[in-house]
Tab-separated table of C-alpha atoms in Angstrom:
chain	number	residue	atom	x	y	z
A	1216	MET	CA	111.009	56.881	97.681
A	1217	THR	CA	107.330	57.705	97.340
A	1218	GLU	CA	106.011	58.676	93.940
A	1219	LYS	CA	106.338	62.355	93.087
A	1220	LEU	CA	103.337	64.634	92.987
A	1221	THR	CA	102.477	65.534	89.389
A	1222	VAL	CA	101.708	69.223	88.956
A	1223	ALA	CA	100.210	70.929	85.906
A	1224	THR	CA	99.374	74.590	85.339
A	1225	THR	CA	97.436	76.511	82.746
A	1226	SER	CA	96.630	80.121	81.981
A	1227	LEU	CA	93.220	81.252	80.740
A	1228	ALA	CA	92.080	84.915	80.622
A	1229	GLY	CA	94.774	86.341	82.866
A	1230	CYS	CA	98.016	88.269	82.636
A	1231	PHE	CA	100.468	85.514	83.638
A	1232	GLY	CA	101.092	87.371	86.888
A	1233	CYS	CA	100.091	84.309	88.914
A	1234	HIS	CA	102.645	82.165	87.071
A	1235	MET	CA	105.245	84.858	87.727
A	1236	SER	CA	104.276	84.855	91.398
A	1237	PHE	CA	104.631	81.069	91.417
A	1238	LEU	CA	108.190	81.471	90.091
A	1239	ASP	CA	108.769	83.990	92.885
A	1240	ILE	CA	109.008	81.064	95.313
A	1241	ASP	CA	112.623	81.333	94.122
A	1242	GLU	CA	115.029	78.704	95.475
A	1243	ARG	CA	112.151	76.907	97.183
A	1244	ILE	CA	111.405	75.522	93.733
A	1245	LEU	CA	114.332	73.123	94.313
A	1246	ALA	CA	112.612	71.742	97.396
A	1247	LEU	CA	109.416	71.482	95.368
A	1248	ALA	CA	111.265	69.604	92.606
A	1249	GLU	CA	112.225	66.990	95.195
A	1250	VAL	CA	108.592	66.086	95.755
A	1251	ALA	CA	106.866	67.182	92.530
A	1252	SER	CA	107.315	66.859	88.794
A	1253	PHE	CA	105.789	69.136	86.181
A	1254	ASP	CA	103.369	68.012	83.561
A	1255	ARG	CA	101.479	70.366	81.265
A	1256	SER	CA	102.433	73.982	81.915
A	1257	PRO	CA	103.471	77.111	80.049
A	1258	LEU	CA	106.708	76.640	82.011
A	1259	THR	CA	107.373	73.229	80.421
A	1260	ASP	CA	105.675	74.098	77.113
A	1261	ILE	CA	103.774	70.791	77.284
A	1262	LYS	CA	100.412	71.497	75.636
A	1263	HIS	CA	98.187	68.738	77.033
A	1264	CYS	CA	97.982	66.949	80.354
A	1265	GLY	CA	99.317	63.433	80.795
A	1266	ASP	CA	96.941	60.734	81.984
A	1267	LYS	CA	97.369	61.397	85.664
A	1268	VAL	CA	97.878	64.802	87.210
A	1269	ASP	CA	97.647	65.150	90.971
A	1270	LEU	CA	97.432	68.912	91.154
A	1271	GLY	CA	96.269	71.407	88.526
A	1272	LEU	CA	96.751	75.146	89.044
A	1273	VAL	CA	94.544	77.418	86.930
A	1274	GLU	CA	95.318	81.074	86.384
A	1275	GLY	CA	92.801	83.340	84.676
A	1276	GLY	CA	89.066	83.381	84.086
A	1277	LEU	CA	86.884	82.473	81.138
A	1278	CYS	CA	86.510	85.083	78.433
A	1279	ASN	CA	86.203	82.944	75.314
A	1280	ALA	CA	85.153	79.509	74.078
A	1281	GLU	CA	88.719	78.228	73.986
A	1282	ASN	CA	89.161	79.062	77.695
A	1283	VAL	CA	86.097	76.929	78.485
A	1284	HIS	CA	87.358	74.025	76.366
A	1285	THR	CA	90.844	74.199	77.913
A	1286	LEU	CA	89.445	74.347	81.429
A	1287	ARG	CA	87.149	71.365	80.948
A	1288	GLU	CA	89.967	69.255	79.488
A	1289	PHE	CA	92.277	70.355	82.304
A	1290	ARG	CA	89.710	69.479	84.965
A	1291	LYS	CA	89.251	66.038	83.456
A	1292	HIS	CA	92.910	65.197	83.979
A	1293	CYS	CA	93.482	66.771	87.399
A	1294	ARG	CA	92.696	65.031	90.657
A	1295	ILE	CA	92.825	68.329	92.570
A	1296	LEU	CA	92.031	71.620	90.841
A	1297	VAL	CA	93.099	74.971	92.286
A	1298	ALA	CA	91.833	78.404	91.203
A	1299	VAL	CA	94.847	80.679	91.473
A	1300	GLY	CA	94.312	84.437	91.664
A	1301	ALA	CA	91.521	86.950	91.267
A	1302	CYS	CA	90.728	86.250	87.578
A	1303	ALA	CA	90.147	82.536	88.196
A	1304	ILE	CA	88.170	83.251	91.366
A	1305	ASN	CA	85.970	86.210	90.391
A	1306	GLY	CA	86.841	87.166	86.812
A	1307	GLY	CA	89.364	89.732	87.991
A	1308	LEU	CA	90.219	92.772	85.931
A	1309	PRO	CA	89.021	91.188	82.643
A	1310	ALA	CA	85.556	91.104	84.278
A	1311	LEU	CA	85.511	94.912	84.264
A	1312	ARG	CA	84.205	94.528	80.712
A	1313	ASN	CA	81.092	92.806	82.068
A	1314	HIS	CA	79.522	96.235	82.531
A	1315	ILE	CA	79.690	96.962	78.851
A	1316	PRO	CA	77.842	95.119	76.085
A	1317	LEU	CA	80.286	92.994	74.085
A	1318	GLU	CA	79.385	94.769	70.858
A	1319	GLU	CA	80.358	98.112	72.400
A	1320	CYS	CA	83.669	96.689	73.638
A	1321	LEU	CA	84.548	95.439	70.151
A	1322	ASP	CA	83.379	98.676	68.539
A	1323	GLU	CA	85.575	100.730	70.849
A	1324	SER	CA	88.573	98.453	70.383
A	1325	TYR	CA	88.518	97.860	66.652
A	1326	LEU	CA	86.255	100.341	64.882
A	1327	ASN	CA	85.570	103.702	66.483
A	1328	GLY	CA	87.963	103.967	69.437
A	1329	ILE	CA	90.409	106.832	69.772
A	1330	GLY	CA	93.591	106.123	67.803
A	1331	VAL	CA	92.208	103.177	65.826
A	1332	GLU	CA	93.736	103.079	62.341
A	1333	ASN	CA	92.418	100.939	59.493
A	1334	PRO	CA	89.314	99.978	61.468
A	1335	GLN	CA	88.177	96.385	60.948
A	1336	MET	CA	86.605	93.708	63.086
A	1337	PRO	CA	88.932	90.703	63.572
A	1338	ASN	CA	87.351	87.756	61.803
A	1339	ASP	CA	89.934	84.999	61.557
A	1340	ILE	CA	88.635	81.456	61.859
A	1341	GLU	CA	91.353	80.674	64.422
A	1342	LEU	CA	90.146	83.357	66.815
A	1343	PRO	CA	88.037	81.820	69.601
A	1344	LEU	CA	84.570	83.249	70.049
A	1345	LEU	CA	84.260	85.686	72.932
A	1346	LEU	CA	81.789	85.014	75.734
A	1347	ASN	CA	79.283	87.745	76.506
A	1348	LYS	CA	80.727	88.053	79.999
A	1349	VAL	CA	83.951	87.015	81.694
A	1350	HIS	CA	83.320	84.277	84.268
A	1351	PRO	CA	85.289	82.743	87.131
A	1352	ILE	CA	86.155	79.088	86.699
A	1353	HIS	CA	83.993	77.720	89.530
A	1354	GLU	CA	80.923	78.550	87.444
A	1355	VAL	CA	81.988	75.881	84.889
A	1356	VAL	CA	83.966	73.198	86.745
A	1357	LYS	CA	84.344	71.968	90.282
A	1358	VAL	CA	87.181	73.729	92.068
A	1359	ASP	CA	88.838	72.124	95.083
A	1360	TYR	CA	90.884	75.034	96.448
A	1361	PHE	CA	91.163	78.788	95.967
A	1362	LEU	CA	94.261	80.968	96.341
A	1363	PRO	CA	93.075	84.583	96.389
A	1364	GLY	CA	95.177	87.549	95.316
A	1365	CYS	CA	96.147	89.557	92.297
A	1366	PRO	CA	98.400	87.679	92.235
A	1367	PRO	CA	98.563	85.474	95.325
A	1368	SER	CA	101.980	86.039	96.869
A	1369	ALA	CA	104.768	83.512	96.431
A	1370	ASP	CA	104.439	82.782	100.158
A	1371	THR	CA	100.741	81.995	99.698
A	1372	ILE	CA	101.474	79.631	96.831
A	1373	TRP	CA	104.342	78.042	98.752
A	1374	LYS	CA	102.273	77.547	101.903
A	1375	PHE	CA	99.593	75.825	99.863
A	1376	LEU	CA	102.013	73.597	97.932
A	1377	SER	CA	104.122	72.659	100.937
A	1378	ASP	CA	101.025	71.790	102.985
A	1379	LEU	CA	99.756	69.564	100.210
A	1380	ALA	CA	103.122	67.933	99.531
A	1381	ALA	CA	103.455	67.148	103.230
A	1382	GLY	CA	100.044	65.505	103.252
A	1383	ARG	CA	98.435	68.266	105.311
A	1384	GLU	CA	95.072	69.831	104.542
A	1385	PRO	CA	96.125	73.169	102.980
A	1386	SER	CA	95.132	76.250	104.951
A	1387	LEU	CA	95.984	79.920	104.637
A	1388	PRO	CA	96.474	82.102	107.708
A	1389	ARG	CA	94.910	85.569	107.604
A	1390	GLU	CA	98.217	87.230	106.674
A	1391	LEU	CA	98.311	85.264	103.421
A	1392	ILE	CA	94.761	86.075	102.306
A	1393	HIS	CA	94.723	89.145	100.078
A	1394	TYR	CA	92.411	90.017	97.210
A	1395	ASP	CA	94.592	92.668	95.580
B	468	MET	CA	74.961	94.633	141.155
B	469	LYS	CA	75.395	95.788	137.573
B	470	PRO	CA	73.335	93.868	135.026
B	471	SER	CA	75.346	91.646	132.701
B	472	ILE	CA	75.068	89.300	129.768
B	473	GLN	CA	77.265	86.345	128.917
B	474	ILE	CA	79.024	86.392	125.558
B	475	ASP	CA	80.623	83.039	124.743
B	476	GLY	CA	80.522	82.299	128.450
B	477	LYS	CA	82.229	85.518	129.516
B	478	PRO	CA	80.282	87.968	131.712
B	479	ILE	CA	79.854	91.363	130.022
B	480	PRO	CA	78.334	94.243	132.021
B	481	PHE	CA	76.044	96.654	130.237
B	482	ALA	CA	74.250	99.938	130.831
B	483	GLU	CA	70.492	100.250	130.544
B	484	GLY	CA	69.499	100.870	126.916
B	485	GLN	CA	72.638	99.413	125.368
B	486	THR	CA	72.422	96.917	122.542
B	487	ILE	CA	74.380	93.684	122.613
B	488	MET	CA	76.797	95.225	120.097
B	489	GLU	CA	77.386	98.269	122.281
B	490	ALA	CA	77.918	96.213	125.418
B	491	ALA	CA	80.297	93.887	123.580
B	492	THR	CA	82.314	96.706	122.022
B	493	ALA	CA	82.633	98.534	125.330
B	494	ALA	CA	83.964	95.312	126.871
B	495	GLY	CA	86.457	94.753	124.031
B	496	VAL	CA	84.562	91.903	122.384
B	497	TYR	CA	84.408	92.176	118.596
B	498	ILE	CA	81.237	91.199	116.786
B	499	PRO	CA	81.718	91.411	112.979
B	500	HIS	CA	79.568	94.119	111.381
B	501	LEU	CA	79.306	96.359	108.325
B	502	CYS	CA	76.138	98.492	108.446
B	503	HIS	CA	76.653	99.290	112.118
B	504	ASN	CA	78.519	102.446	113.036
B	505	PRO	CA	78.191	103.667	116.633
B	506	GLU	CA	77.827	107.272	115.483
B	507	PHE	CA	74.434	106.468	113.949
B	508	GLU	CA	71.203	104.829	114.936
B	509	PRO	CA	71.406	101.048	114.300
B	510	HIS	CA	70.060	99.823	110.985
B	511	GLY	CA	70.262	96.041	111.254
B	512	SER	CA	70.409	95.395	107.530
B	513	CYS	CA	73.656	93.579	106.779
B	514	LYS	CA	73.126	90.756	109.321
B	515	LEU	CA	76.848	90.208	109.643
B	516	CYS	CA	76.523	90.800	113.381
B	517	THR	CA	74.095	87.907	113.788
B	518	VAL	CA	74.557	86.337	117.211
B	519	ARG	CA	72.638	83.618	119.006
B	520	VAL	CA	70.722	85.007	121.971
B	521	ASN	CA	69.137	82.434	124.262
B	522	GLY	CA	68.890	80.070	121.294
B	523	ARG	CA	67.585	82.573	118.707
B	524	ASN	CA	69.526	84.339	115.952
B	525	CYS	CA	69.412	88.146	116.354
B	526	SER	CA	71.242	91.194	115.013
B	527	ALA	CA	73.585	92.304	117.805
B	528	CYS	CA	73.457	95.926	116.609
B	529	THR	CA	69.703	96.245	117.172
B	530	PHE	CA	68.965	93.711	119.906
B	531	PRO	CA	68.861	95.231	123.408
B	532	ALA	CA	71.015	93.675	126.090
B	533	ALA	CA	69.031	92.214	128.981
B	534	ASP	CA	70.251	90.838	132.266
B	535	GLY	CA	71.201	87.176	132.137
B	536	GLN	CA	71.161	86.796	128.356
B	537	GLU	CA	73.342	84.025	127.015
B	538	VAL	CA	74.908	85.152	123.758
B	539	LEU	CA	76.962	83.076	121.339
B	540	ASN	CA	79.229	85.135	119.072
B	541	ASP	CA	82.552	83.599	118.079
B	542	THR	CA	81.398	80.126	117.064
B	543	ALA	CA	82.261	78.113	113.961
B	544	GLU	CA	78.579	78.015	112.955
B	545	LEU	CA	78.023	81.784	113.246
B	546	ASN	CA	81.294	82.609	111.509
B	547	GLU	CA	80.346	80.270	108.664
B	548	LEU	CA	77.006	82.081	108.397
B	549	ARG	CA	78.798	85.447	108.370
B	550	ARG	CA	81.218	84.209	105.718
B	551	THR	CA	78.269	83.171	103.556
B	552	ILE	CA	76.662	86.604	103.998
B	553	THR	CA	79.961	88.223	102.994
B	554	GLU	CA	80.240	85.972	99.949
B	555	LEU	CA	76.729	87.017	98.925
B	556	LEU	CA	77.691	90.689	99.241
B	557	PHE	CA	80.646	90.063	96.942
B	558	VAL	CA	78.609	88.342	94.227
B	559	GLU	CA	75.731	90.828	94.352
B	560	GLY	CA	77.994	93.788	93.584
B	561	ASN	CA	81.129	94.214	91.548
B	562	HIS	CA	83.834	93.991	94.167
B	563	LEU	CA	87.018	93.692	92.168
B	564	CYS	CA	89.597	94.641	94.788
B	565	PRO	CA	92.596	95.114	92.465
B	566	SER	CA	90.742	97.896	90.643
B	567	CYS	CA	89.470	99.680	93.772
B	568	GLU	CA	91.375	102.513	95.428
B	569	LYS	CA	89.643	101.725	98.731
B	570	SER	CA	91.475	98.406	98.878
B	571	GLY	CA	93.242	98.093	102.228
B	572	ASN	CA	90.839	100.597	103.798
B	573	CYS	CA	87.653	98.701	102.899
B	574	GLN	CA	85.585	97.173	105.695
B	575	LEU	CA	83.920	94.623	103.409
B	576	GLN	CA	87.314	93.384	102.268
B	577	ALA	CA	88.656	93.397	105.823
B	578	ALA	CA	85.624	91.507	107.147
B	579	ALA	CA	86.160	88.890	104.453
B	580	TYR	CA	89.826	88.548	105.433
B	581	PHE	CA	88.799	88.238	109.055
B	582	LEU	CA	86.294	85.507	108.248
B	583	GLY	CA	88.761	83.566	106.110
B	584	MET	CA	86.876	84.022	102.838
B	585	VAL	CA	88.999	82.761	99.929
B	586	ASP	CA	86.332	82.820	97.223
B	587	ALA	CA	82.787	84.030	96.748
B	588	HIS	CA	81.373	80.514	96.226
B	589	PHE	CA	78.181	81.616	94.420
B	590	PRO	CA	77.724	82.531	90.723
B	591	PHE	CA	78.496	86.212	90.200
B	592	PHE	CA	75.635	88.584	89.345
B	593	TYR	CA	77.869	91.220	87.698
B	594	PRO	CA	75.090	93.802	87.981
B	595	ALA	CA	75.263	96.772	85.625
B	596	ARG	CA	75.193	99.884	87.791
B	597	GLU	CA	75.704	103.471	86.803
B	598	LEU	CA	78.853	105.281	87.885
B	599	ASP	CA	78.448	108.987	88.695
B	600	GLY	CA	81.608	111.026	88.280
B	601	SER	CA	79.781	114.316	87.795
B	602	HIS	CA	80.686	115.883	91.144
B	603	PRO	CA	84.015	117.751	91.169
B	604	ASP	CA	85.105	116.293	94.511
B	605	ILE	CA	83.193	113.045	95.048
B	606	LEU	CA	82.982	109.854	92.999
B	607	LEU	CA	79.938	107.613	93.287
B	608	ASP	CA	80.672	104.055	92.164
B	609	ARG	CA	77.457	102.136	92.648
B	610	ASP	CA	79.192	98.840	91.820
B	611	ARG	CA	80.587	98.745	95.313
B	612	CYS	CA	77.508	99.783	97.285
B	613	ILE	CA	76.440	97.227	99.916
B	614	PHE	CA	73.258	99.130	100.903
B	615	CYS	CA	74.348	99.715	104.492
B	616	GLU	CA	72.638	103.133	104.311
B	617	LEU	CA	75.398	104.805	106.315
B	618	CYS	CA	75.538	107.618	103.721
B	619	VAL	CA	71.744	107.876	103.853
B	620	ARG	CA	71.806	108.172	107.644
B	621	ALA	CA	74.788	110.562	107.663
B	622	SER	CA	73.298	112.872	105.052
B	623	ARG	CA	69.938	112.929	106.798
B	624	ASP	CA	70.962	112.955	110.459
B	625	VAL	CA	74.305	114.759	110.481
B	626	ASP	CA	74.593	116.852	107.319
B	627	GLY	CA	70.876	117.683	107.187
B	628	LYS	CA	70.881	117.428	103.399
B	629	ASN	CA	69.022	114.193	102.532
B	630	VAL	CA	71.201	113.588	99.501
B	631	PHE	CA	71.149	109.784	99.396
B	632	ALA	CA	68.489	107.068	99.403
B	633	ILE	CA	68.126	103.456	98.322
B	634	GLY	CA	65.767	103.000	95.375
B	635	GLY	CA	64.379	99.835	93.776
B	636	ARG	CA	64.050	96.378	95.252
B	637	GLY	CA	66.080	93.164	95.445
B	638	ILE	CA	68.856	92.903	92.903
B	639	ASP	CA	67.558	96.107	91.289
B	640	SER	CA	68.229	98.103	94.475
B	641	ARG	CA	70.532	101.034	93.842
B	642	LEU	CA	71.866	104.086	95.579
B	643	ILE	CA	70.022	107.145	94.269
B	644	VAL	CA	70.720	110.823	94.823
B	645	ASN	CA	68.211	113.544	95.497
B	646	SER	CA	68.487	116.029	92.635
B	647	PRO	CA	66.266	116.837	89.654
B	648	SER	CA	68.821	115.387	87.247
B	649	GLY	CA	69.671	112.408	89.480
B	650	ARG	CA	73.326	113.438	89.258
B	651	LEU	CA	75.540	113.959	92.275
B	652	ALA	CA	76.855	117.244	90.874
B	653	ASP	CA	73.376	118.754	91.225
B	654	THR	CA	73.075	117.994	94.946
B	655	PRO	CA	74.440	120.125	97.819
B	656	VAL	CA	76.774	117.313	98.982
B	657	ALA	CA	80.340	118.399	99.742
B	658	ALA	CA	83.536	116.395	100.260
B	659	THR	CA	83.656	117.585	103.872
B	660	ASP	CA	80.188	116.163	104.613
B	661	LYS	CA	79.882	113.152	106.880
B	662	ALA	CA	78.052	111.353	104.071
B	663	ALA	CA	81.114	111.594	101.866
B	664	GLN	CA	83.397	110.207	104.569
B	665	VAL	CA	81.405	107.374	106.088
B	666	CYS	CA	81.171	104.777	103.294
B	667	PRO	CA	82.708	101.504	104.574
B	668	VAL	CA	83.452	100.327	101.034
B	669	GLY	CA	84.557	102.158	97.888
B	670	ALA	CA	81.103	103.330	96.734
B	671	ILE	CA	81.541	106.971	97.785
B	672	LEU	CA	85.086	108.210	97.410
B	673	VAL	CA	86.508	111.682	97.868
B	674	LYS	CA	88.474	112.349	94.713
B	675	ARG	CA	92.252	112.847	94.561
B	676	ARG	CA	92.938	110.950	97.781
B	677	GLY	CA	93.187	107.408	96.442
B	678	PHE	CA	96.894	106.862	96.742
B	679	GLU	CA	97.747	109.161	99.650
B	680	ILE	CA	98.578	106.094	101.725
B	681	PRO	CA	100.526	103.434	99.824
B	682	ILE	CA	99.264	99.865	99.592
B	683	GLY	CA	100.820	97.906	102.432
B	684	GLU	CA	100.416	100.779	104.888
B	685	ARG	CA	96.633	101.094	104.763
B	686	ILE	CA	94.357	100.454	107.728
B	687	TYR	CA	93.719	96.757	107.281
B	688	ASP	CA	97.208	96.042	106.020
B	689	ARG	CA	98.354	96.868	109.535
B	690	HIS	CA	95.445	95.765	111.747
B	691	THR	CA	92.608	93.279	111.593
B	692	ILE	CA	89.129	94.724	111.367
B	693	ALA	CA	88.537	93.423	114.906
B	694	GLU	CA	91.459	95.399	116.329
B	695	GLU	CA	90.563	98.479	114.312
B	696	SER	CA	86.856	98.410	115.191
B	697	LEU	CA	87.426	97.994	118.895
B	698	GLU	CA	90.001	100.779	119.000
B	699	ARG	CA	87.958	103.205	116.916
B	700	GLU	CA	84.460	102.455	118.120
B	701	GLU	CA	84.696	101.958	121.860
B	702	PRO	CA	85.045	105.611	122.972
B	703	ILE	CA	82.187	106.670	120.701
B	704	VAL	CA	79.893	104.018	122.153
B	705	GLU	CA	80.580	105.265	125.659
B	706	SER	CA	79.946	108.892	124.722
B	707	ARG	CA	76.542	108.035	123.250
B	708	HIS	CA	75.325	106.871	126.629
B	709	ASP	CA	76.828	109.597	128.819
């Protein structure tokens, strides 16, 4: 038996919808388990990558310093890195805040927004510093493949994974390319 | 004998005065385009319809057909060029499809699907552009404007109102409206105007129509932009030259 493909996933500034879509491959996950084993992932609750990961799937964009750190570490361990979904590819809905100065966003959320009680700016040392703008991941690390969609459909994810597992160059037909 | 051009080796007849785009469309050959609309004079700004004519790159929507021309259209090289142009349009605006009610009916999005674009490749500009919601019936979201000038042409040539123009240069270009306040509400534009209907993206939207057609049943959910363009545009092209 050939060695199994090692797959890792991580979620940055996203909504976890892409991970949910991944789980929507349903019973096909059994076929995937025949050829792949999971490393770091919110699904396995493993926090850091092992030494060798063949395929890393990244959901979400970069909105804070921790996202950047996580992404760089993830990239270092993954032979092939895949941007999964709109947030990883173009910032997605979190990037809607890019129109508004960060100070105004925080003011609206924590100090003077409608319905805010006990206004105070969060200032815990464990809170990662926000970036001025939300960025897609290809602006920070090299990305090998992109799966567009919000989220990409389970069929899109499956087509990509099954192509790769079979040793084919992954390709998406037009029907599987959607940005929303 | 009727004059003809060759597009990708196939003979395409044309009428005197037709552009390459018009001859191609009439013959059922799709050339990707965004700023071209057969109801208006060609503009030649988006360059998506770039074809190779006798060895030179030209805009098919403005270049006149001439007997014996050899035109390359559907080639890997030209489609790669078009994909790059489309990627640039995505990064120079704020085209976040999941937040746009035009999604599924948007020609920019559909062109990108057609060209196999899976990411925008370049660093995003995230330009800050002003949204104008002042008009009771029309929303102007400048984030999505691709400067095709279809609204400019429609307002000037069809509606006779001269409501829209492009102001500024380069990345500072923006869609401006002709009123003392600069607000859409203070112009004579109406939701029934051609200018309010013609936007190929989600920059000018008639309000309260966004979800009339559910996602999954919208234009480009059902047809490719090639199929849709050829079906919609061919009869109009013929009528222009009657």
